[in-house]
Amino acid sequence: MPETELEKLDLAFPDGPYPAQGKSNVEGIFDPSYYEWFQANQGAILSATLPGMQRDILTLSKVLRIKCLIIISGAKFGGSKFGHHKLTSTAFSSPIECPSLHIIGELDFMKQVSSVHLESFVDPFVINHISGHTVPKLDEKSKEVILAFIDRIHRTMPRDEVQIFLNAEAN
């Protein structure tokens, strides 16, 4: 990603609370140890639900509103695979309006529900890749989508509010 684009972001890096299970695709690129917040798709499903729950004042009412989402292999509660909890039943009753980036793998077992999930967002950015259930390496077209997503974030919120959390290395 161009340095000028990275300068637009305030990145923070919180580690997940659980040691990652199995072999990591980032071994040899980043030093261990590796952590995760949730297992499987739980993080993507929960993350996608939170803006609607926050809008309906069901959760996170005492913190700043969620400003953007990056969802890899997402789905929604109440979809074809996942039931509703009473707290999530209205999360997608109207489209989620915050900028969202959805990453969907052609060979991902979650492809169908991830694709249907897009209908729950206003003007979602989408990266389709040829792999399965993974964080893909980005090609030039994907990088262009990410840059457009970053641009939308900057156009829709004040500069001092732009912060993206990745893991605990940032101060």
JSON list of C-alpha atoms in Angstrom, two decimals:
[
{"chain": "A", "resi": 1, "resn": "MET", "atom": "CA", "xyz": [0.00, 0.00, 0.00]},
{"chain": "A", "resi": 2, "resn": "PRO", "atom": "CA", "xyz": [1.41, 3.45, -0.83]},
{"chain": "A", "resi": 3, "resn": "GLU", "atom": "CA", "xyz": [3.00, 5.27, 2.11]},
{"chain": "A", "resi": 4, "resn": "THR", "atom": "CA", "xyz": [0.71, 8.27, 1.54]},
{"chain": "A", "resi": 5, "resn": "GLU", "atom": "CA", "xyz": [-2.31, 6.03, 2.13]},
{"chain": "A", "resi": 6, "resn": "LEU", "atom": "CA", "xyz": [-0.82, 4.43, 5.24]},
{"chain": "A", "resi": 7, "resn": "GLU", "atom": "CA", "xyz": [-0.22, 7.90, 6.65]},
{"chain": "A", "resi": 8, "resn": "LYS", "atom": "CA", "xyz": [-4.00, 8.48, 6.57]},
{"chain": "A", "resi": 9, "resn": "LEU", "atom": "CA", "xyz": [-4.53, 5.69, 9.11]},
{"chain": "A", "resi": 10, "resn": "ASP", "atom": "CA", "xyz": [-4.00, 5.58, 12.85]},
{"chain": "A", "resi": 11, "resn": "LEU", "atom": "CA", "xyz": [-3.28, 1.88, 13.36]},
{"chain": "A", "resi": 12, "resn": "ALA", "atom": "CA", "xyz": [-3.39, 0.11, 16.72]},
{"chain": "A", "resi": 13, "resn": "PHE", "atom": "CA", "xyz": [-2.72, -3.62, 17.18]},
{"chain": "A", "resi": 14, "resn": "PRO", "atom": "CA", "xyz": [-4.54, -5.38, 20.04]},
{"chain": "A", "resi": 15, "resn": "ASP", "atom": "CA", "xyz": [-3.67, -9.07, 20.42]},
{"chain": "A", "resi": 16, "resn": "GLY", "atom": "CA", "xyz": [-6.52, -11.48, 20.94]},
{"chain": "A", "resi": 17, "resn": "PRO", "atom": "CA", "xyz": [-6.75, -13.18, 24.31]},
{"chain": "A", "resi": 18, "resn": "TYR", "atom": "CA", "xyz": [-6.34, -16.76, 23.05]},
{"chain": "A", "resi": 19, "resn": "PRO", "atom": "CA", "xyz": [-3.28, -18.49, 21.59]},
{"chain": "A", "resi": 20, "resn": "ALA", "atom": "CA", "xyz": [-4.00, -19.32, 17.94]},
{"chain": "A", "resi": 21, "resn": "GLN", "atom": "CA", "xyz": [-4.64, -22.96, 17.14]},
{"chain": "A", "resi": 22, "resn": "GLY", "atom": "CA", "xyz": [-2.93, -24.85, 14.32]},
{"chain": "A", "resi": 23, "resn": "LYS", "atom": "CA", "xyz": [-0.38, -23.73, 11.74]},
{"chain": "A", "resi": 24, "resn": "SER", "atom": "CA", "xyz": [-0.39, -20.04, 10.89]},
{"chain": "A", "resi": 25, "resn": "ASN", "atom": "CA", "xyz": [-0.14, -18.72, 7.33]},
{"chain": "A", "resi": 26, "resn": "VAL", "atom": "CA", "xyz": [2.02, -15.86, 8.65]},
{"chain": "A", "resi": 27, "resn": "GLU", "atom": "CA", "xyz": [4.79, -18.10, 10.00]},
{"chain": "A", "resi": 28, "resn": "GLY", "atom": "CA", "xyz": [8.05, -16.96, 8.49]},
{"chain": "A", "resi": 29, "resn": "ILE", "atom": "CA", "xyz": [6.61, -13.49, 7.85]},
{"chain": "A", "resi": 30, "resn": "PHE", "atom": "CA", "xyz": [5.85, -12.42, 11.43]},
{"chain": "A", "resi": 31, "resn": "ASP", "atom": "CA", "xyz": [7.46, -13.75, 14.58]},
{"chain": "A", "resi": 32, "resn": "PRO", "atom": "CA", "xyz": [5.30, -15.91, 16.87]},
{"chain": "A", "resi": 33, "resn": "SER", "atom": "CA", "xyz": [3.36, -16.01, 19.06]},
{"chain": "A", "resi": 34, "resn": "TYR", "atom": "CA", "xyz": [0.00, -15.70, 17.32]},
{"chain": "A", "resi": 35, "resn": "TYR", "atom": "CA", "xyz": [-3.31, -14.87, 18.99]},
{"chain": "A", "resi": 36, "resn": "GLU", "atom": "CA", "xyz": [-6.96, -14.78, 18.06]},
{"chain": "A", "resi": 37, "resn": "TRP", "atom": "CA", "xyz": [-10.08, -13.17, 19.48]},
{"chain": "A", "resi": 38, "resn": "PHE", "atom": "CA", "xyz": [-12.62, -15.80, 18.47]},
{"chain": "A", "resi": 39, "resn": "GLN", "atom": "CA", "xyz": [-12.59, -19.14, 16.74]},
{"chain": "A", "resi": 40, "resn": "ALA", "atom": "CA", "xyz": [-13.69, -19.69, 13.14]},
{"chain": "A", "resi": 41, "resn": "ASN", "atom": "CA", "xyz": [-16.13, -17.04, 11.87]},
{"chain": "A", "resi": 42, "resn": "GLN", "atom": "CA", "xyz": [-17.44, -15.87, 15.21]},
{"chain": "A", "resi": 43, "resn": "GLY", "atom": "CA", "xyz": [-15.51, -12.60, 15.08]},
{"chain": "A", "resi": 44, "resn": "ALA", "atom": "CA", "xyz": [-16.82, -11.66, 11.63]},
{"chain": "A", "resi": 45, "resn": "ILE", "atom": "CA", "xyz": [-20.39, -12.54, 12.53]},
{"chain": "A", "resi": 46, "resn": "LEU", "atom": "CA", "xyz": [-20.31, -10.68, 15.83]},
{"chain": "A", "resi": 47, "resn": "SER", "atom": "CA", "xyz": [-18.50, -7.65, 14.37]},
{"chain": "A", "resi": 48, "resn": "ALA", "atom": "CA", "xyz": [-21.03, -7.29, 11.57]},
{"chain": "A", "resi": 49, "resn": "THR", "atom": "CA", "xyz": [-23.89, -7.41, 14.07]},
{"chain": "A", "resi": 50, "resn": "LEU", "atom": "CA", "xyz": [-22.57, -4.80, 16.50]},
{"chain": "A", "resi": 51, "resn": "PRO", "atom": "CA", "xyz": [-23.31, -1.62, 14.46]},
{"chain": "A", "resi": 52, "resn": "GLY", "atom": "CA", "xyz": [-27.00, -2.55, 14.19]},
{"chain": "A", "resi": 53, "resn": "MET", "atom": "CA", "xyz": [-27.18, -3.47, 17.87]},
{"chain": "A", "resi": 54, "resn": "GLN", "atom": "CA", "xyz": [-25.45, -0.20, 18.75]},
{"chain": "A", "resi": 55, "resn": "ARG", "atom": "CA", "xyz": [-27.88, 1.73, 16.51]},
{"chain": "A", "resi": 56, "resn": "ASP", "atom": "CA", "xyz": [-30.79, 0.09, 18.35]},
{"chain": "A", "resi": 57, "resn": "ILE", "atom": "CA", "xyz": [-29.15, 0.94, 21.71]},
{"chain": "A", "resi": 58, "resn": "LEU", "atom": "CA", "xyz": [-28.85, -2.73, 22.66]},
{"chain": "A", "resi": 59, "resn": "THR", "atom": "CA", "xyz": [-25.10, -2.67, 23.29]},
{"chain": "A", "resi": 60, "resn": "LEU", "atom": "CA", "xyz": [-22.06, -0.40, 23.31]},
{"chain": "A", "resi": 61, "resn": "SER", "atom": "CA", "xyz": [-24.23, 2.60, 24.20]},
{"chain": "A", "resi": 62, "resn": "LYS", "atom": "CA", "xyz": [-21.54, 4.26, 26.34]},
{"chain": "A", "resi": 63, "resn": "VAL", "atom": "CA", "xyz": [-18.76, 4.18, 23.75]},
{"chain": "A", "resi": 64, "resn": "LEU", "atom": "CA", "xyz": [-18.20, 5.89, 20.40]},
{"chain": "A", "resi": 65, "resn": "ARG", "atom": "CA", "xyz": [-20.24, 4.45, 17.58]},
{"chain": "A", "resi": 66, "resn": "ILE", "atom": "CA", "xyz": [-18.62, 1.89, 15.31]},
{"chain": "A", "resi": 67, "resn": "LYS", "atom": "CA", "xyz": [-17.35, 3.80, 12.29]},
{"chain": "A", "resi": 68, "resn": "CYS", "atom": "CA", "xyz": [-16.34, 1.09, 9.81]},
{"chain": "A", "resi": 69, "resn": "LEU", "atom": "CA", "xyz": [-16.09, -2.68, 9.40]},
{"chain": "A", "resi": 70, "resn": "ILE", "atom": "CA", "xyz": [-13.69, -5.07, 7.73]},
{"chain": "A", "resi": 71, "resn": "ILE", "atom": "CA", "xyz": [-15.34, -8.49, 7.47]},
{"chain": "A", "resi": 72, "resn": "ILE", "atom": "CA", "xyz": [-13.55, -11.61, 6.26]},
{"chain": "A", "resi": 73, "resn": "SER", "atom": "CA", "xyz": [-15.82, -14.61, 5.59]},
{"chain": "A", "resi": 74, "resn": "GLY", "atom": "CA", "xyz": [-18.80, -12.95, 7.22]},
{"chain": "A", "resi": 75, "resn": "ALA", "atom": "CA", "xyz": [-22.37, -14.00, 7.81]},
{"chain": "A", "resi": 76, "resn": "LYS", "atom": "CA", "xyz": [-25.22, -12.73, 9.90]},
{"chain": "A", "resi": 77, "resn": "PHE", "atom": "CA", "xyz": [-27.26, -13.98, 12.77]},
{"chain": "A", "resi": 78, "resn": "GLY", "atom": "CA", "xyz": [-30.62, -15.02, 11.43]},
{"chain": "A", "resi": 79, "resn": "GLY", "atom": "CA", "xyz": [-29.17, -16.05, 8.10]},
{"chain": "A", "resi": 80, "resn": "SER", "atom": "CA", "xyz": [-29.33, -19.54, 6.64]},
{"chain": "A", "resi": 81, "resn": "LYS", "atom": "CA", "xyz": [-26.63, -20.92, 9.00]},
{"chain": "A", "resi": 82, "resn": "PHE", "atom": "CA", "xyz": [-26.93, -18.96, 12.25]},
{"chain": "A", "resi": 83, "resn": "GLY", "atom": "CA", "xyz": [-29.98, -18.40, 14.42]},
{"chain": "A", "resi": 84, "resn": "HIS", "atom": "CA", "xyz": [-30.93, -15.21, 16.24]},
{"chain": "A", "resi": 85, "resn": "HIS", "atom": "CA", "xyz": [-30.42, -14.32, 19.83]},
{"chain": "A", "resi": 86, "resn": "LYS", "atom": "CA", "xyz": [-33.06, -11.88, 21.07]},
{"chain": "A", "resi": 87, "resn": "LEU", "atom": "CA", "xyz": [-30.40, -9.13, 21.16]},
{"chain": "A", "resi": 88, "resn": "THR", "atom": "CA", "xyz": [-29.47, -9.65, 17.51]},
{"chain": "A", "resi": 89, "resn": "SER", "atom": "CA", "xyz": [-32.98, -9.98, 16.09]},
{"chain": "A", "resi": 90, "resn": "THR", "atom": "CA", "xyz": [-33.17, -6.38, 14.83]},
{"chain": "A", "resi": 91, "resn": "ALA", "atom": "CA", "xyz": [-29.48, -5.79, 14.04]},
{"chain": "A", "resi": 92, "resn": "PHE", "atom": "CA", "xyz": [-30.15, -6.04, 10.29]},
{"chain": "A", "resi": 93, "resn": "SER", "atom": "CA", "xyz": [-33.72, -4.70, 10.26]},
{"chain": "A", "resi": 94, "resn": "SER", "atom": "CA", "xyz": [-32.38, -1.76, 8.27]},
{"chain": "A", "resi": 95, "resn": "PRO", "atom": "CA", "xyz": [-29.15, -1.65, 6.28]},
{"chain": "A", "resi": 96, "resn": "ILE", "atom": "CA", "xyz": [-25.87, -1.00, 8.10]},
{"chain": "A", "resi": 97, "resn": "GLU", "atom": "CA", "xyz": [-24.66, 2.40, 6.92]},
{"chain": "A", "resi": 98, "resn": "CYS", "atom": "CA", "xyz": [-21.07, 2.56, 8.16]},
{"chain": "A", "resi": 99, "resn": "PRO", "atom": "CA", "xyz": [-18.40, 1.91, 5.51]},
{"chain": "A", "resi": 100, "resn": "SER", "atom": "CA", "xyz": [-17.71, -1.81, 5.19]},
{"chain": "A", "resi": 101, "resn": "LEU", "atom": "CA", "xyz": [-15.13, -3.94, 3.41]},
{"chain": "A", "resi": 102, "resn": "HIS", "atom": "CA", "xyz": [-16.02, -7.59, 2.80]},
{"chain": "A", "resi": 103, "resn": "ILE", "atom": "CA", "xyz": [-13.43, -10.19, 1.80]},
{"chain": "A", "resi": 104, "resn": "ILE", "atom": "CA", "xyz": [-14.89, -13.34, 0.24]},
{"chain": "A", "resi": 105, "resn": "GLY", "atom": "CA", "xyz": [-13.03, -16.42, -1.02]},
{"chain": "A", "resi": 106, "resn": "GLU", "atom": "CA", "xyz": [-14.15, -18.30, -4.10]},
{"chain": "A", "resi": 107, "resn": "LEU", "atom": "CA", "xyz": [-13.40, -21.63, -2.38]},
{"chain": "A", "resi": 108, "resn": "ASP", "atom": "CA", "xyz": [-14.56, -20.56, 1.09]},
{"chain": "A", "resi": 109, "resn": "PHE", "atom": "CA", "xyz": [-17.25, -22.75, 2.64]},
{"chain": "A", "resi": 110, "resn": "MET", "atom": "CA", "xyz": [-18.80, -19.44, 3.83]},
{"chain": "A", "resi": 111, "resn": "LYS", "atom": "CA", "xyz": [-18.96, -17.93, 0.32]},
{"chain": "A", "resi": 112, "resn": "GLN", "atom": "CA", "xyz": [-22.73, -18.24, -0.10]},
{"chain": "A", "resi": 113, "resn": "VAL", "atom": "CA", "xyz": [-23.65, -16.71, 3.28]},
{"chain": "A", "resi": 114, "resn": "SER", "atom": "CA", "xyz": [-20.92, -14.05, 2.90]},
{"chain": "A", "resi": 115, "resn": "SER", "atom": "CA", "xyz": [-22.38, -13.02, -0.46]},
{"chain": "A", "resi": 116, "resn": "VAL", "atom": "CA", "xyz": [-25.93, -12.84, 0.92]},
{"chain": "A", "resi": 117, "resn": "HIS", "atom": "CA", "xyz": [-24.59, -10.87, 3.88]},
{"chain": "A", "resi": 118, "resn": "LEU", "atom": "CA", "xyz": [-23.60, -8.03, 1.51]},
{"chain": "A", "resi": 119, "resn": "GLU", "atom": "CA", "xyz": [-27.28, -7.13, 1.09]},
{"chain": "A", "resi": 120, "resn": "SER", "atom": "CA", "xyz": [-27.32, -5.93, 4.72]},
{"chain": "A", "resi": 121, "resn": "PHE", "atom": "CA", "xyz": [-24.89, -3.05, 4.04]},
{"chain": "A", "resi": 122, "resn": "VAL", "atom": "CA", "xyz": [-25.14, 0.25, 2.19]},
{"chain": "A", "resi": 123, "resn": "ASP", "atom": "CA", "xyz": [-22.61, 0.40, -0.66]},
{"chain": "A", "resi": 124, "resn": "PRO", "atom": "CA", "xyz": [-20.23, -2.29, 0.64]},
{"chain": "A", "resi": 125, "resn": "PHE", "atom": "CA", "xyz": [-16.71, -2.61, -0.72]},
{"chain": "A", "resi": 126, "resn": "VAL", "atom": "CA", "xyz": [-15.97, -6.19, -1.78]},
{"chain": "A", "resi": 127, "resn": "ILE", "atom": "CA", "xyz": [-12.77, -8.10, -2.46]},
{"chain": "A", "resi": 128, "resn": "ASN", "atom": "CA", "xyz": [-13.30, -11.49, -4.07]},
{"chain": "A", "resi": 129, "resn": "HIS", "atom": "CA", "xyz": [-10.27, -13.77, -4.08]},
{"chain": "A", "resi": 130, "resn": "ILE", "atom": "CA", "xyz": [-9.51, -17.21, -5.49]},
{"chain": "A", "resi": 131, "resn": "SER", "atom": "CA", "xyz": [-8.62, -18.91, -2.19]},
{"chain": "A", "resi": 132, "resn": "GLY", "atom": "CA", "xyz": [-10.70, -20.50, 0.54]},
{"chain": "A", "resi": 133, "resn": "HIS", "atom": "CA", "xyz": [-11.36, -19.56, 4.14]},
{"chain": "A", "resi": 134, "resn": "THR", "atom": "CA", "xyz": [-8.32, -17.33, 4.65]},
{"chain": "A", "resi": 135, "resn": "VAL", "atom": "CA", "xyz": [-6.96, -13.81, 4.67]},
{"chain": "A", "resi": 136, "resn": "PRO", "atom": "CA", "xyz": [-5.71, -13.55, 1.08]},
{"chain": "A", "resi": 137, "resn": "LYS", "atom": "CA", "xyz": [-2.63, -11.95, -0.40]},
{"chain": "A", "resi": 138, "resn": "LEU", "atom": "CA", "xyz": [-3.82, -8.82, -2.14]},
{"chain": "A", "resi": 139, "resn": "ASP", "atom": "CA", "xyz": [-3.45, -8.22, -5.86]},
{"chain": "A", "resi": 140, "resn": "GLU", "atom": "CA", "xyz": [-3.43, -4.75, -7.42]},
{"chain": "A", "resi": 141, "resn": "LYS", "atom": "CA", "xyz": [-7.21, -4.72, -7.95]},
{"chain": "A", "resi": 142, "resn": "SER", "atom": "CA", "xyz": [-7.77, -5.61, -4.28]},
{"chain": "A", "resi": 143, "resn": "LYS", "atom": "CA", "xyz": [-5.40, -2.86, -3.19]},
{"chain": "A", "resi": 144, "resn": "GLU", "atom": "CA", "xyz": [-7.44, -0.37, -5.24]},
{"chain": "A", "resi": 145, "resn": "VAL", "atom": "CA", "xyz": [-10.60, -1.50, -3.41]},
{"chain": "A", "resi": 146, "resn": "ILE", "atom": "CA", "xyz": [-8.88, -1.02, -0.05]},
{"chain": "A", "resi": 147, "resn": "LEU", "atom": "CA", "xyz": [-7.70, 2.46, -1.04]},
{"chain": "A", "resi": 148, "resn": "ALA", "atom": "CA", "xyz": [-11.26, 3.39, -2.07]},
{"chain": "A", "resi": 149, "resn": "PHE", "atom": "CA", "xyz": [-12.52, 2.04, 1.28]},
{"chain": "A", "resi": 150, "resn": "ILE", "atom": "CA", "xyz": [-9.96, 4.15, 3.17]},
{"chain": "A", "resi": 151, "resn": "ASP", "atom": "CA", "xyz": [-10.98, 7.17, 1.11]},
{"chain": "A", "resi": 152, "resn": "ARG", "atom": "CA", "xyz": [-14.64, 6.65, 2.05]},
{"chain": "A", "resi": 153, "resn": "ILE", "atom": "CA", "xyz": [-13.71, 6.40, 5.73]},
{"chain": "A", "resi": 154, "resn": "HIS", "atom": "CA", "xyz": [-11.91, 9.73, 5.47]},
{"chain": "A", "resi": 155, "resn": "ARG", "atom": "CA", "xyz": [-14.82, 11.37, 3.66]},
{"chain": "A", "resi": 156, "resn": "THR", "atom": "CA", "xyz": [-17.39, 10.18, 6.21]},
{"chain": "A", "resi": 157, "resn": "MET", "atom": "CA", "xyz": [-15.69, 10.93, 9.52]},
{"chain": "A", "resi": 158, "resn": "PRO", "atom": "CA", "xyz": [-13.47, 13.58, 11.05]},
{"chain": "A", "resi": 159, "resn": "ARG", "atom": "CA", "xyz": [-9.72, 12.89, 10.76]},
{"chain": "A", "resi": 160, "resn": "ASP", "atom": "CA", "xyz": [-9.20, 12.68, 14.53]},
{"chain": "A", "resi": 161, "resn": "GLU", "atom": "CA", "xyz": [-11.64, 9.76, 14.72]},
{"chain": "A", "resi": 162, "resn": "VAL", "atom": "CA", "xyz": [-9.95, 7.50, 12.13]},
{"chain": "A", "resi": 163, "resn": "GLN", "atom": "CA", "xyz": [-8.36, 4.57, 13.95]},
{"chain": "A", "resi": 164, "resn": "ILE", "atom": "CA", "xyz": [-8.10, 0.96, 12.80]},
{"chain": "A", "resi": 165, "resn": "PHE", "atom": "CA", "xyz": [-7.07, -1.72, 15.30]},
{"chain": "A", "resi": 166, "resn": "LEU", "atom": "CA", "xyz": [-5.00, -4.68, 14.10]},
{"chain": "A", "resi": 167, "resn": "ASN", "atom": "CA", "xyz": [-2.88, -5.95, 17.06]},
{"chain": "A", "resi": 168, "resn": "ALA", "atom": "CA", "xyz": [-1.04, -4.80, 20.20]},
{"chain": "A", "resi": 169, "resn": "GLU", "atom": "CA", "xyz": [2.22, -3.51, 18.70]},
{"chain": "A", "resi": 170, "resn": "ALA", "atom": "CA", "xyz": [1.00, 0.12, 18.51]},
{"chain": "A", "resi": 171, "resn": "ASN", "atom": "CA", "xyz": [1.15, 2.54, 21.44]}
]
